[in-house]
Amino acid sequence: MAALLEIEGGVPLRGTAAVSAAKNAALPALAASLLTAEPVVMENLPLLADVTTIRRLLERLGAQITDEPDRTTHIRVPAVGRPEAPYELVSTMRASVLVLGPLLARTGSARVALPGGCAIGLRPIDQHLKGFQRLGAEISIQNGYVEARASRLKGARISTDLVTVTGTENLMMAAALAEGTTVIENAACEPEVADLAGLLLAMGAKIEGAGSKRIEIQGVPDLGGARHRIIPDRIEAGTLLVAGAITGGDVTVTGIVPAHLSAVVATLEEAGSKLDGGPDWVRVEGQGRPRPVDVATTVFPGFPTDMQAQVMALLGLADGLSRITETIFENRFMHVAELNRMGARIRTDGATALVRGVAHYQGAPLMATDLRASASLVLAGLAAQGATSVSRVYHLDRGYERLEVKLQRLGARIVRRG
Ligand code: EPU
Protein backbone atom coordinates (compact mmCIF):
# COMPACT_ATOMS: atom_id res chain seq x y z
CA MET A 1 0.00 0.00 0.00
CA ALA A 2 1.31 3.45 -0.86
CA ALA A 3 1.85 5.61 2.22
CA LEU A 4 -0.94 7.79 3.48
CA LEU A 5 -1.41 10.18 6.35
CA GLU A 6 -4.31 9.84 8.76
CA ILE A 7 -5.31 12.93 10.67
CA GLU A 8 -7.79 13.40 13.47
CA GLY A 9 -8.59 17.09 13.28
CA GLY A 10 -9.46 19.70 15.85
CA VAL A 11 -6.36 19.87 18.07
CA PRO A 12 -4.88 23.38 18.49
CA LEU A 13 -1.15 22.96 17.80
CA ARG A 14 1.21 24.29 20.42
CA GLY A 15 4.97 24.44 20.74
CA THR A 16 8.15 25.08 18.83
CA ALA A 17 9.34 23.57 15.57
CA ALA A 18 12.84 23.78 14.13
CA VAL A 19 12.82 24.35 10.38
CA SER A 20 14.98 22.26 8.02
CA ALA A 21 17.20 23.53 5.21
CA ALA A 22 15.44 24.76 2.09
CA LYS A 23 14.74 22.26 -0.68
CA ASN A 24 14.92 24.94 -3.33
CA ALA A 25 18.32 26.10 -2.11
CA ALA A 26 19.69 22.56 -1.62
CA LEU A 27 18.96 21.48 -5.19
CA PRO A 28 20.97 24.22 -6.95
CA ALA A 29 23.73 23.95 -4.32
CA LEU A 30 24.11 20.26 -5.13
CA ALA A 31 24.13 20.99 -8.85
CA ALA A 32 26.88 23.58 -8.27
CA SER A 33 29.18 20.85 -6.96
CA LEU A 34 29.54 19.77 -10.62
CA LEU A 35 31.50 22.96 -11.28
CA THR A 36 34.64 21.77 -9.51
CA ALA A 37 36.78 18.67 -9.00
CA GLU A 38 37.34 19.66 -5.37
CA PRO A 39 35.07 18.63 -2.50
CA VAL A 40 31.99 20.65 -1.72
CA VAL A 41 30.66 20.09 1.79
CA MET A 42 27.02 20.68 2.70
CA GLU A 43 26.45 21.13 6.42
CA ASN A 44 22.72 20.57 6.57
CA LEU A 45 21.20 18.83 3.56
CA PRO A 46 17.51 18.21 4.18
CA LEU A 47 16.29 14.60 3.98
CA LEU A 48 13.90 14.90 1.08
CA ALA A 49 12.92 12.78 -1.88
CA ASP A 50 13.97 15.55 -4.29
CA VAL A 51 17.41 15.70 -2.68
CA THR A 52 17.74 11.92 -3.13
CA THR A 53 16.79 12.32 -6.80
CA ILE A 54 19.42 14.95 -7.51
CA ARG A 55 22.03 12.95 -5.59
CA ARG A 56 21.30 9.97 -7.85
CA LEU A 57 21.68 12.20 -10.87
CA LEU A 58 25.00 13.61 -9.61
CA GLU A 59 26.27 10.08 -8.94
CA ARG A 60 25.43 9.07 -12.50
CA LEU A 61 27.42 12.06 -13.66
CA GLY A 62 30.48 10.95 -11.68
CA ALA A 63 29.98 12.40 -8.21
CA GLN A 64 31.27 10.64 -5.11
CA ILE A 65 28.94 11.52 -2.26
CA THR A 66 29.37 10.54 1.37
CA ASP A 67 27.29 11.33 4.44
CA GLU A 68 29.51 11.85 7.44
CA PRO A 69 28.59 11.11 11.07
CA ASP A 70 28.60 14.86 11.83
CA ARG A 71 25.60 15.28 9.44
CA THR A 72 27.72 16.88 6.72
CA THR A 73 27.60 15.60 3.15
CA HIS A 74 30.76 15.59 1.05
CA ILE A 75 30.41 15.77 -2.72
CA ARG A 76 33.32 15.38 -5.06
CA VAL A 77 33.17 15.18 -8.83
CA PRO A 78 36.75 14.34 -9.92
CA ALA A 79 35.61 14.05 -13.53
CA VAL A 80 32.26 14.20 -15.25
CA GLY A 81 31.36 10.98 -17.07
CA ARG A 82 28.75 11.23 -19.79
CA PRO A 83 27.24 14.73 -19.26
CA GLU A 84 23.66 13.55 -19.53
CA ALA A 85 20.54 13.90 -17.39
CA PRO A 86 18.21 11.10 -18.50
CA TYR A 87 14.46 11.44 -18.93
CA GLU A 88 13.68 9.04 -16.05
CA LEU A 89 15.23 11.50 -13.57
CA VAL A 90 14.17 14.77 -15.19
CA SER A 91 10.58 13.56 -15.46
CA THR A 92 10.55 12.75 -11.72
CA MET A 93 11.99 16.13 -10.84
CA ARG A 94 12.14 19.14 -13.12
CA ALA A 95 14.85 20.81 -11.05
CA SER A 96 17.21 18.24 -12.66
CA VAL A 97 17.61 20.87 -15.40
CA LEU A 98 19.84 22.69 -12.91
CA VAL A 99 22.71 20.45 -14.02
CA LEU A 100 22.61 21.93 -17.52
CA GLY A 101 24.51 25.12 -16.71
CA PRO A 102 27.23 23.46 -14.61
CA LEU A 103 27.75 20.60 -17.10
CA LEU A 104 28.03 22.98 -20.02
CA ALA A 105 30.46 25.21 -18.17
CA ARG A 106 32.63 22.37 -16.89
CA THR A 107 32.69 20.00 -19.87
CA GLY A 108 31.59 22.09 -22.86
CA SER A 109 28.61 19.89 -23.54
CA ALA A 110 25.43 18.68 -21.90
CA ARG A 111 22.49 16.52 -22.83
CA VAL A 112 19.47 16.96 -20.59
CA ALA A 113 15.97 15.59 -21.12
CA LEU A 114 13.51 18.37 -21.87
CA PRO A 115 11.06 18.41 -18.97
CA GLY A 116 7.42 18.14 -19.95
CA GLY A 117 4.57 20.06 -18.35
CA CYS A 118 3.70 19.09 -14.79
CA ALA A 119 0.79 19.18 -12.38
CA ILE A 120 1.06 22.93 -11.82
CA GLY A 121 1.73 24.27 -15.31
CA LEU A 122 3.56 24.02 -18.61
CA ARG A 123 6.84 25.20 -17.16
CA PRO A 124 9.01 25.59 -20.26
CA ILE A 125 12.77 26.23 -19.96
CA ASP A 126 13.05 28.52 -22.97
CA GLN A 127 14.57 31.31 -20.87
CA HIS A 128 17.35 29.03 -19.61
CA LEU A 129 18.12 28.02 -23.19
CA LYS A 130 18.02 31.55 -24.57
CA GLY A 131 20.44 32.60 -21.86
CA PHE A 132 22.88 29.77 -22.67
CA GLN A 133 22.72 30.84 -26.32
CA ARG A 134 23.61 34.37 -25.27
CA LEU A 135 26.64 32.85 -23.51
CA GLY A 136 27.66 31.34 -26.84
CA ALA A 137 26.26 27.82 -26.52
CA GLU A 138 24.76 26.00 -29.45
CA ILE A 139 21.45 24.54 -28.42
CA SER A 140 19.36 21.99 -30.25
CA ILE A 141 16.48 19.75 -29.27
CA GLN A 142 16.99 16.14 -30.37
CA ASN A 143 14.60 13.32 -29.52
CA GLY A 144 13.23 15.08 -26.48
CA TYR A 145 16.66 16.09 -25.19
CA VAL A 146 18.30 19.49 -25.02
CA GLU A 147 21.78 19.22 -26.49
CA ALA A 148 24.06 22.08 -25.57
CA ARG A 149 27.62 22.67 -26.74
CA ALA A 150 30.22 25.39 -26.28
CA SER A 151 34.01 25.27 -26.34
CA ARG A 152 34.20 28.02 -23.69
CA LEU A 153 31.21 30.07 -22.67
CA LYS A 154 31.59 33.82 -23.16
CA GLY A 155 30.18 36.44 -20.82
CA ALA A 156 27.17 38.36 -22.15
CA ARG A 157 24.33 40.63 -21.16
CA ILE A 158 21.22 38.52 -20.61
CA SER A 159 17.80 39.93 -19.97
CA THR A 160 15.21 37.26 -19.33
CA ASP A 161 11.67 37.90 -20.65
CA LEU A 162 10.22 36.82 -17.32
CA VAL A 163 11.56 36.21 -13.86
CA THR A 164 12.71 32.62 -13.45
CA VAL A 165 14.27 31.23 -10.29
CA THR A 166 16.00 28.11 -11.61
CA GLY A 167 16.72 29.94 -14.88
CA THR A 168 18.64 32.63 -12.99
CA GLU A 169 20.48 29.93 -11.02
CA ASN A 170 21.37 27.89 -14.09
CA LEU A 171 22.74 30.95 -15.90
CA MET A 172 24.63 32.21 -12.86
CA MET A 173 26.38 28.83 -12.49
CA ALA A 174 27.29 28.72 -16.17
CA ALA A 175 28.52 32.32 -16.19
CA ALA A 176 30.73 31.68 -13.15
CA LEU A 177 33.14 29.75 -15.42
CA ALA A 178 32.61 31.81 -18.60
CA GLU A 179 35.23 34.03 -20.12
CA GLY A 180 34.50 37.67 -19.27
CA THR A 181 31.60 39.42 -17.63
CA THR A 182 27.96 38.38 -17.63
CA VAL A 183 25.10 40.58 -16.51
CA ILE A 184 21.73 38.98 -15.80
CA GLU A 185 18.95 41.56 -15.90
CA ASN A 186 15.46 40.78 -14.60
CA ALA A 187 17.07 38.17 -12.35
CA ALA A 188 15.02 36.36 -9.70
CA CYS A 189 15.52 37.97 -6.26
CA GLU A 190 14.51 34.87 -4.27
CA PRO A 191 16.68 34.11 -1.21
CA GLU A 192 17.56 30.75 -2.79
CA VAL A 193 19.37 32.59 -5.62
CA ALA A 194 21.38 34.61 -3.10
CA ASP A 195 22.18 31.42 -1.17
CA LEU A 196 23.53 29.77 -4.31
CA ALA A 197 25.64 32.87 -5.01
CA GLY A 198 27.03 32.56 -1.47
CA LEU A 199 28.20 29.03 -2.22
CA LEU A 200 29.65 30.03 -5.60
CA LEU A 201 31.53 32.93 -3.96
CA ALA A 202 32.98 30.49 -1.43
CA MET A 203 34.08 28.33 -4.39
CA GLY A 204 35.95 31.33 -5.83
CA ALA A 205 33.37 32.82 -8.18
CA LYS A 206 33.06 36.58 -8.62
CA ILE A 207 29.43 37.59 -8.31
CA GLU A 208 27.74 40.82 -7.31
CA GLY A 209 24.10 41.67 -6.87
CA ALA A 210 22.61 38.21 -6.27
CA GLY A 211 19.29 38.73 -4.49
CA SER A 212 18.62 41.82 -6.63
CA LYS A 213 17.28 42.19 -10.16
CA ARG A 214 20.75 42.68 -11.65
CA ILE A 215 23.49 40.15 -11.11
CA GLU A 216 27.00 40.71 -12.43
CA ILE A 217 29.32 37.74 -12.77
CA GLN A 218 33.00 38.02 -13.58
CA GLY A 219 33.94 34.63 -15.05
CA VAL A 220 36.93 32.77 -13.56
CA PRO A 221 38.89 29.86 -15.12
CA ASP A 222 38.19 27.38 -12.28
CA LEU A 223 36.30 27.02 -9.08
CA GLY A 224 37.43 25.20 -5.94
CA GLY A 225 35.88 23.35 -3.03
CA ALA A 226 33.81 25.01 -0.33
CA ARG A 227 31.72 24.36 2.75
CA HIS A 228 28.16 25.59 2.78
CA ARG A 229 25.25 25.91 5.17
CA ILE A 230 21.94 26.04 3.28
CA ILE A 231 19.35 28.65 4.26
CA PRO A 232 16.28 27.56 6.23
CA ASP A 233 13.18 26.57 4.29
CA ARG A 234 10.85 29.58 4.26
CA ILE A 235 8.05 27.48 2.77
CA GLU A 236 8.26 24.79 5.44
CA ALA A 237 8.30 27.59 8.03
CA GLY A 238 5.26 29.22 6.44
CA THR A 239 3.43 25.90 6.30
CA LEU A 240 4.02 25.32 10.04
CA LEU A 241 2.84 28.86 10.83
CA VAL A 242 -0.39 28.22 8.92
CA ALA A 243 -0.74 24.98 10.92
CA GLY A 244 -0.67 27.10 14.09
CA ALA A 245 -3.10 29.67 12.72
CA ILE A 246 -5.60 27.24 11.20
CA THR A 247 -5.91 25.19 14.39
CA GLY A 248 -6.23 28.23 16.63
CA GLY A 249 -2.98 27.20 18.28
CA ASP A 250 0.30 28.82 19.29
CA VAL A 251 3.29 27.78 17.20
CA THR A 252 6.83 29.15 17.04
CA VAL A 253 9.13 28.31 14.14
CA THR A 254 12.83 28.62 14.89
CA GLY A 255 16.09 28.65 12.96
CA ILE A 256 14.57 30.81 10.24
CA VAL A 257 15.29 34.12 8.54
CA PRO A 258 12.17 36.18 9.29
CA ALA A 259 12.87 38.59 6.40
CA HIS A 260 12.30 35.66 4.01
CA LEU A 261 8.79 35.27 5.40
CA SER A 262 7.59 38.86 5.53
CA ALA A 263 4.81 38.50 2.93
CA VAL A 264 3.45 35.36 4.60
CA VAL A 265 3.60 36.96 8.05
CA ALA A 266 1.78 40.06 6.73
CA THR A 267 -0.96 37.88 5.22
CA LEU A 268 -1.42 35.90 8.44
CA GLU A 269 -1.66 39.17 10.37
CA GLU A 270 -4.23 40.48 7.94
CA ALA A 271 -6.16 37.25 8.43
CA GLY A 272 -6.34 38.09 12.14
CA SER A 273 -3.62 35.90 13.66
CA LYS A 274 -1.32 37.41 16.24
CA LEU A 275 2.34 37.35 15.20
CA ASP A 276 5.53 38.01 17.03
CA GLY A 277 9.14 37.51 16.02
CA GLY A 278 12.80 37.74 16.93
CA PRO A 279 16.11 37.45 15.08
CA ASP A 280 15.55 33.84 13.99
CA TRP A 281 12.01 32.96 14.98
CA VAL A 282 8.38 33.80 14.34
CA ARG A 283 5.44 32.93 16.58
CA VAL A 284 1.83 32.73 15.47
CA GLU A 285 -1.24 32.60 17.69
CA GLY A 286 -4.50 31.76 15.97
CA GLN A 287 -7.37 34.01 17.07
CA GLY A 288 -10.61 32.25 16.26
CA ARG A 289 -12.06 32.41 12.80
CA PRO A 290 -9.76 34.05 10.24
CA ARG A 291 -10.68 37.28 8.46
CA PRO A 292 -10.87 37.17 4.66
CA VAL A 293 -7.84 38.45 2.74
CA ASP A 294 -7.09 39.06 -0.92
CA VAL A 295 -3.79 37.47 -1.90
CA ALA A 296 -1.89 37.51 -5.19
CA THR A 297 1.19 35.37 -5.65
CA THR A 298 4.22 37.06 -7.11
CA VAL A 299 8.00 37.01 -7.14
CA PHE A 300 10.04 37.60 -3.97
CA PRO A 301 9.59 39.59 -1.77
CA GLY A 302 5.92 39.24 -2.65
CA PHE A 303 3.63 36.43 -1.59
CA PRO A 304 5.14 33.11 -2.76
CA THR A 305 3.25 30.76 -5.05
CA ASP A 306 4.64 27.92 -2.93
CA MET A 307 2.44 29.14 -0.01
CA GLN A 308 -0.72 29.75 -2.03
CA ALA A 309 -2.36 26.36 -1.43
CA GLN A 310 -1.62 26.41 2.31
CA VAL A 311 -3.03 29.91 2.80
CA MET A 312 -6.08 28.94 0.77
CA ALA A 313 -6.77 26.17 3.31
CA LEU A 314 -6.72 28.85 6.03
CA LEU A 315 -8.86 31.39 4.16
CA GLY A 316 -11.36 28.66 3.32
CA LEU A 317 -12.39 28.99 6.97
CA ALA A 318 -12.54 32.81 7.00
CA ASP A 319 -15.53 34.85 7.91
CA GLY A 320 -16.13 36.25 4.40
CA LEU A 321 -14.91 36.17 0.81
CA SER A 322 -11.20 36.02 -0.09
CA ARG A 323 -9.77 36.34 -3.56
CA ILE A 324 -6.60 34.40 -4.29
CA THR A 325 -4.85 35.13 -7.57
CA GLU A 326 -2.10 32.88 -8.87
CA THR A 327 0.17 34.82 -11.22
CA ILE A 328 3.19 32.49 -11.42
CA PHE A 329 1.78 29.14 -12.56
CA GLU A 330 -1.25 28.62 -14.77
CA ASN A 331 -2.63 25.49 -13.16
CA ARG A 332 -1.89 25.63 -9.46
CA PHE A 333 -5.40 25.15 -8.09
CA MET A 334 -5.49 21.35 -8.00
CA HIS A 335 -6.16 21.43 -4.24
CA VAL A 336 -9.44 23.32 -4.73
CA ALA A 337 -11.50 20.28 -5.68
CA GLU A 338 -10.17 18.35 -2.68
CA LEU A 339 -10.80 21.24 -0.24
CA ASN A 340 -14.34 21.48 -1.60
CA ARG A 341 -14.81 17.80 -0.78
CA MET A 342 -14.20 18.82 2.85
CA GLY A 343 -16.96 21.39 2.68
CA ALA A 344 -14.96 24.40 1.44
CA ARG A 345 -16.76 26.75 -0.97
CA ILE A 346 -14.12 27.70 -3.49
CA ARG A 347 -14.72 28.53 -7.10
CA THR A 348 -11.98 29.20 -9.61
CA ASP A 349 -12.24 31.65 -12.44
CA GLY A 350 -9.07 31.56 -14.54
CA ALA A 351 -6.16 32.64 -12.37
CA THR A 352 -8.39 33.63 -9.45
CA ALA A 353 -9.97 31.51 -6.76
CA LEU A 354 -12.97 32.96 -4.98
CA VAL A 355 -12.92 31.54 -1.51
CA ARG A 356 -16.16 31.91 0.40
CA GLY A 357 -15.28 30.96 3.95
CA VAL A 358 -17.13 28.21 5.78
CA ALA A 359 -17.27 27.73 9.54
CA HIS A 360 -15.83 24.19 9.50
CA TYR A 361 -14.24 21.60 7.28
CA GLN A 362 -15.30 18.00 7.56
CA GLY A 363 -12.70 15.26 7.52
CA ALA A 364 -12.60 13.27 4.29
CA PRO A 365 -10.42 10.88 2.30
CA LEU A 366 -8.25 13.09 0.06
CA MET A 367 -5.69 12.65 -2.65
CA ALA A 368 -2.57 14.80 -3.00
CA THR A 369 -1.75 16.08 -6.48
CA ASP A 370 1.47 18.01 -6.00
CA LEU A 371 3.82 19.03 -3.24
CA ARG A 372 2.23 22.22 -1.92
CA ALA A 373 -1.31 21.00 -2.62
CA SER A 374 -0.63 18.03 -0.33
CA ALA A 375 0.54 20.40 2.40
CA SER A 376 -2.70 22.36 2.13
CA LEU A 377 -4.75 19.17 2.49
CA VAL A 378 -2.82 18.19 5.61
CA LEU A 379 -3.47 21.67 7.07
CA ALA A 380 -7.18 21.45 6.27
CA GLY A 381 -7.27 18.00 7.87
CA LEU A 382 -5.68 19.38 11.06
CA ALA A 383 -8.49 21.92 11.33
CA ALA A 384 -11.34 19.64 10.21
CA GLN A 385 -13.97 17.96 12.29
CA GLY A 386 -13.32 14.21 12.25
CA ALA A 387 -10.89 12.05 10.36
CA THR A 388 -9.02 12.88 7.16
CA SER A 389 -6.69 10.70 5.15
CA VAL A 390 -4.30 12.09 2.58
CA SER A 391 -3.01 9.56 0.04
CA ARG A 392 -0.13 9.93 -2.44
CA VAL A 393 2.05 11.28 0.34
CA TYR A 394 5.09 10.90 -1.89
CA HIS A 395 4.24 14.34 -3.19
CA LEU A 396 4.63 15.74 0.34
CA ASP A 397 7.87 13.83 0.94
CA ARG A 398 9.48 15.51 -2.06
CA GLY A 399 9.74 18.77 -0.16
CA TYR A 400 9.01 18.32 3.56
CA GLU A 401 11.31 16.50 5.96
CA ARG A 402 9.00 14.26 8.01
CA LEU A 403 6.29 16.89 8.27
CA GLU A 404 4.04 14.57 10.26
CA VAL A 405 6.72 14.14 12.93
CA LYS A 406 7.09 17.91 13.30
CA LEU A 407 3.31 18.23 13.52
CA GLN A 408 3.05 15.40 16.08
CA ARG A 409 5.55 17.25 18.29
CA LEU A 410 3.17 20.20 18.20
CA GLY A 411 0.38 17.94 19.42
CA ALA A 412 -1.26 17.02 16.13
CA ARG A 413 -2.97 13.67 15.85
CA ILE A 414 -1.42 12.56 12.60
CA VAL A 415 0.06 9.19 11.68
CA ARG A 416 1.68 7.73 8.60
CA ARG A 417 0.45 4.36 7.37
CA GLY A 418 2.15 2.14 4.85
N1 EPU B 1 8.97 30.05 -17.19
C1 EPU B 1 8.99 30.12 -18.57
N2 EPU B 1 10.18 29.87 -19.22
C2 EPU B 1 11.31 29.55 -18.55
C3 EPU B 1 11.28 29.48 -17.14
C4 EPU B 1 10.09 29.73 -16.48
O1 EPU B 1 7.99 30.41 -19.21
O2 EPU B 1 12.34 29.32 -19.20
C5 EPU B 1 7.72 30.34 -16.46
C6 EPU B 1 7.20 29.14 -15.69
O3 EPU B 1 6.43 28.29 -16.52
C7 EPU B 1 6.41 29.80 -14.60
C8 EPU B 1 7.20 31.08 -14.31
O4 EPU B 1 7.99 31.30 -15.48
O5 EPU B 1 5.13 30.12 -15.06
C9 EPU B 1 8.13 31.04 -13.11
O6 EPU B 1 8.87 29.85 -13.14
P1 EPU B 1 10.31 29.68 -12.46
O7 EPU B 1 11.28 29.34 -13.54
O8 EPU B 1 10.62 30.83 -11.58
O9 EPU B 1 10.06 28.39 -11.58
P2 EPU B 1 11.11 27.26 -11.32
O10 EPU B 1 12.45 27.86 -11.26
O11 EPU B 1 10.87 26.12 -12.25
C10 EPU B 1 11.18 27.45 -8.71
C11 EPU B 1 10.89 26.55 -7.57
C12 EPU B 1 9.40 26.29 -7.48
C13 EPU B 1 8.70 27.64 -7.28
C14 EPU B 1 9.08 28.58 -8.43
C15 EPU B 1 8.50 29.98 -8.28
C16 EPU B 1 12.92 25.24 -7.46
C17 EPU B 1 13.59 23.94 -7.61
N3 EPU B 1 11.62 25.29 -7.74
O12 EPU B 1 10.70 26.77 -9.87
O13 EPU B 1 9.17 25.48 -6.34
O14 EPU B 1 7.32 27.47 -7.25
O15 EPU B 1 10.51 28.69 -8.53
O16 EPU B 1 8.94 30.56 -7.11
O17 EPU B 1 13.54 26.20 -7.05
C18 EPU B 1 7.98 23.95 -5.00
O18 EPU B 1 8.94 23.96 -4.22
O19 EPU B 1 6.87 23.43 -4.72
C19 EPU B 1 8.13 24.57 -6.31
C20 EPU B 1 7.33 24.29 -7.34
PDB file of C-alpha atoms and ligand atoms in Angstrom, residues 23-24 27-28 94-95 98 120-129 162-167 169 190 192 234 305-306 327-330 332 370-372, ligand 1:
ATOM      1  CA  LYS A  23      14.741  22.261  -0.680  1.00  0.00           C
ATOM      2  CA  ASN A  24      14.921  24.938  -3.335  1.00  0.00           C
ATOM      3  CA  LEU A  27      18.964  21.476  -5.194  1.00  0.00           C
ATOM      4  CA  PRO A  28      20.968  24.225  -6.946  1.00  0.00           C
ATOM      5  CA  ARG A  94      12.139  19.143 -13.123  1.00  0.00           C
ATOM      6  CA  ALA A  95      14.847  20.806 -11.052  1.00  0.00           C
ATOM      7  CA  LEU A  98      19.843  22.688 -12.914  1.00  0.00           C
ATOM      8  CA  ILE A 120       1.062  22.934 -11.824  1.00  0.00           C
ATOM      9  CA  GLY A 121       1.735  24.272 -15.307  1.00  0.00           C
ATOM     10  CA  LEU A 122       3.559  24.024 -18.612  1.00  0.00           C
ATOM     11  CA  ARG A 123       6.844  25.199 -17.160  1.00  0.00           C
ATOM     12  CA  PRO A 124       9.008  25.585 -20.263  1.00  0.00           C
ATOM     13  CA  ILE A 125      12.768  26.226 -19.958  1.00  0.00           C
ATOM     14  CA  ASP A 126      13.051  28.516 -22.971  1.00  0.00           C
ATOM     15  CA  GLN A 127      14.574  31.311 -20.869  1.00  0.00           C
ATOM     16  CA  HIS A 128      17.348  29.029 -19.607  1.00  0.00           C
ATOM     17  CA  LEU A 129      18.119  28.016 -23.191  1.00  0.00           C
ATOM     18  CA  LEU A 162      10.219  36.820 -17.322  1.00  0.00           C
ATOM     19  CA  VAL A 163      11.560  36.208 -13.859  1.00  0.00           C
ATOM     20  CA  THR A 164      12.707  32.623 -13.452  1.00  0.00           C
ATOM     21  CA  VAL A 165      14.266  31.226 -10.294  1.00  0.00           C
ATOM     22  CA  THR A 166      16.000  28.115 -11.613  1.00  0.00           C
ATOM     23  CA  GLY A 167      16.723  29.937 -14.883  1.00  0.00           C
ATOM     24  CA  GLU A 169      20.477  29.930 -11.018  1.00  0.00           C
ATOM     25  CA  GLU A 190      14.506  34.868  -4.268  1.00  0.00           C
ATOM     26  CA  GLU A 192      17.561  30.750  -2.790  1.00  0.00           C
ATOM     27  CA  ARG A 234      10.853  29.583   4.262  1.00  0.00           C
ATOM     28  CA  THR A 305       3.247  30.756  -5.054  1.00  0.00           C
ATOM     29  CA  ASP A 306       4.643  27.922  -2.929  1.00  0.00           C
ATOM     30  CA  THR A 327       0.172  34.815 -11.217  1.00  0.00           C
ATOM     31  CA  ILE A 328       3.190  32.491 -11.422  1.00  0.00           C
ATOM     32  CA  PHE A 329       1.776  29.144 -12.564  1.00  0.00           C
ATOM     33  CA  GLU A 330      -1.252  28.618 -14.768  1.00  0.00           C
ATOM     34  CA  ARG A 332      -1.891  25.629  -9.464  1.00  0.00           C
ATOM     35  CA  ASP A 370       1.466  18.009  -5.997  1.00  0.00           C
ATOM     36  CA  LEU A 371       3.822  19.029  -3.244  1.00  0.00           C
ATOM     37  CA  ARG A 372       2.231  22.219  -1.920  1.00  0.00           C
TER      38      ARG A 372
HETATM   39  N1  EPU B   1       8.969  30.047 -17.190  1.00  0.00           N
HETATM   40  C1  EPU B   1       8.992  30.120 -18.565  1.00  0.00           C
HETATM   41  N2  EPU B   1      10.178  29.870 -19.219  1.00  0.00           N
HETATM   42  C2  EPU B   1      11.310  29.551 -18.546  1.00  0.00           C
HETATM   43  C3  EPU B   1      11.275  29.478 -17.139  1.00  0.00           C
HETATM   44  C4  EPU B   1      10.090  29.734 -16.485  1.00  0.00           C
HETATM   45  O1  EPU B   1       7.987  30.410 -19.207  1.00  0.00           O
HETATM   46  O2  EPU B   1      12.340  29.318 -19.197  1.00  0.00           O
HETATM   47  C5  EPU B   1       7.718  30.340 -16.464  1.00  0.00           C
HETATM   48  C6  EPU B   1       7.203  29.138 -15.690  1.00  0.00           C
HETATM   49  O3  EPU B   1       6.434  28.294 -16.515  1.00  0.00           O
HETATM   50  C7  EPU B   1       6.410  29.804 -14.598  1.00  0.00           C
HETATM   51  C8  EPU B   1       7.201  31.076 -14.307  1.00  0.00           C
HETATM   52  O4  EPU B   1       7.990  31.302 -15.477  1.00  0.00           O
HETATM   53  O5  EPU B   1       5.133  30.120 -15.064  1.00  0.00           O
HETATM   54  C9  EPU B   1       8.125  31.036 -13.110  1.00  0.00           C
HETATM   55  O6  EPU B   1       8.875  29.849 -13.136  1.00  0.00           O
HETATM   56  P1  EPU B   1      10.305  29.678 -12.458  1.00  0.00           P
HETATM   57  O7  EPU B   1      11.277  29.336 -13.540  1.00  0.00           O
HETATM   58  O8  EPU B   1      10.624  30.828 -11.583  1.00  0.00           O
HETATM   59  O9  EPU B   1      10.061  28.389 -11.576  1.00  0.00           O
HETATM   60  P2  EPU B   1      11.115  27.256 -11.320  1.00  0.00           P
HETATM   61  O10 EPU B   1      12.453  27.862 -11.261  1.00  0.00           O
HETATM   62  O11 EPU B   1      10.873  26.120 -12.246  1.00  0.00           O
HETATM   63  C10 EPU B   1      11.176  27.446  -8.710  1.00  0.00           C
HETATM   64  C11 EPU B   1      10.893  26.545  -7.569  1.00  0.00           C
HETATM   65  C12 EPU B   1       9.401  26.290  -7.478  1.00  0.00           C
HETATM   66  C13 EPU B   1       8.695  27.642  -7.277  1.00  0.00           C
HETATM   67  C14 EPU B   1       9.081  28.581  -8.426  1.00  0.00           C
HETATM   68  C15 EPU B   1       8.503  29.975  -8.277  1.00  0.00           C
HETATM   69  C16 EPU B   1      12.918  25.239  -7.457  1.00  0.00           C
HETATM   70  C17 EPU B   1      13.591  23.937  -7.613  1.00  0.00           C
HETATM   71  N3  EPU B   1      11.624  25.291  -7.745  1.00  0.00           N
HETATM   72  O12 EPU B   1      10.704  26.773  -9.875  1.00  0.00           O
HETATM   73  O13 EPU B   1       9.168  25.476  -6.342  1.00  0.00           O
HETATM   74  O14 EPU B   1       7.316  27.470  -7.248  1.00  0.00           O
HETATM   75  O15 EPU B   1      10.506  28.691  -8.528  1.00  0.00           O
HETATM   76  O16 EPU B   1       8.937  30.563  -7.112  1.00  0.00           O
HETATM   77  O17 EPU B   1      13.537  26.205  -7.054  1.00  0.00           O
HETATM   78  C18 EPU B   1       7.980  23.946  -5.005  1.00  0.00           C
HETATM   79  O18 EPU B   1       8.941  23.961  -4.216  1.00  0.00           O
HETATM   80  O19 EPU B   1       6.865  23.430  -4.721  1.00  0.00           O
HETATM   81  C19 EPU B   1       8.132  24.571  -6.306  1.00  0.00           C
HETATM   82  C20 EPU B   1       7.326  24.292  -7.335  1.00  0.00           C
END
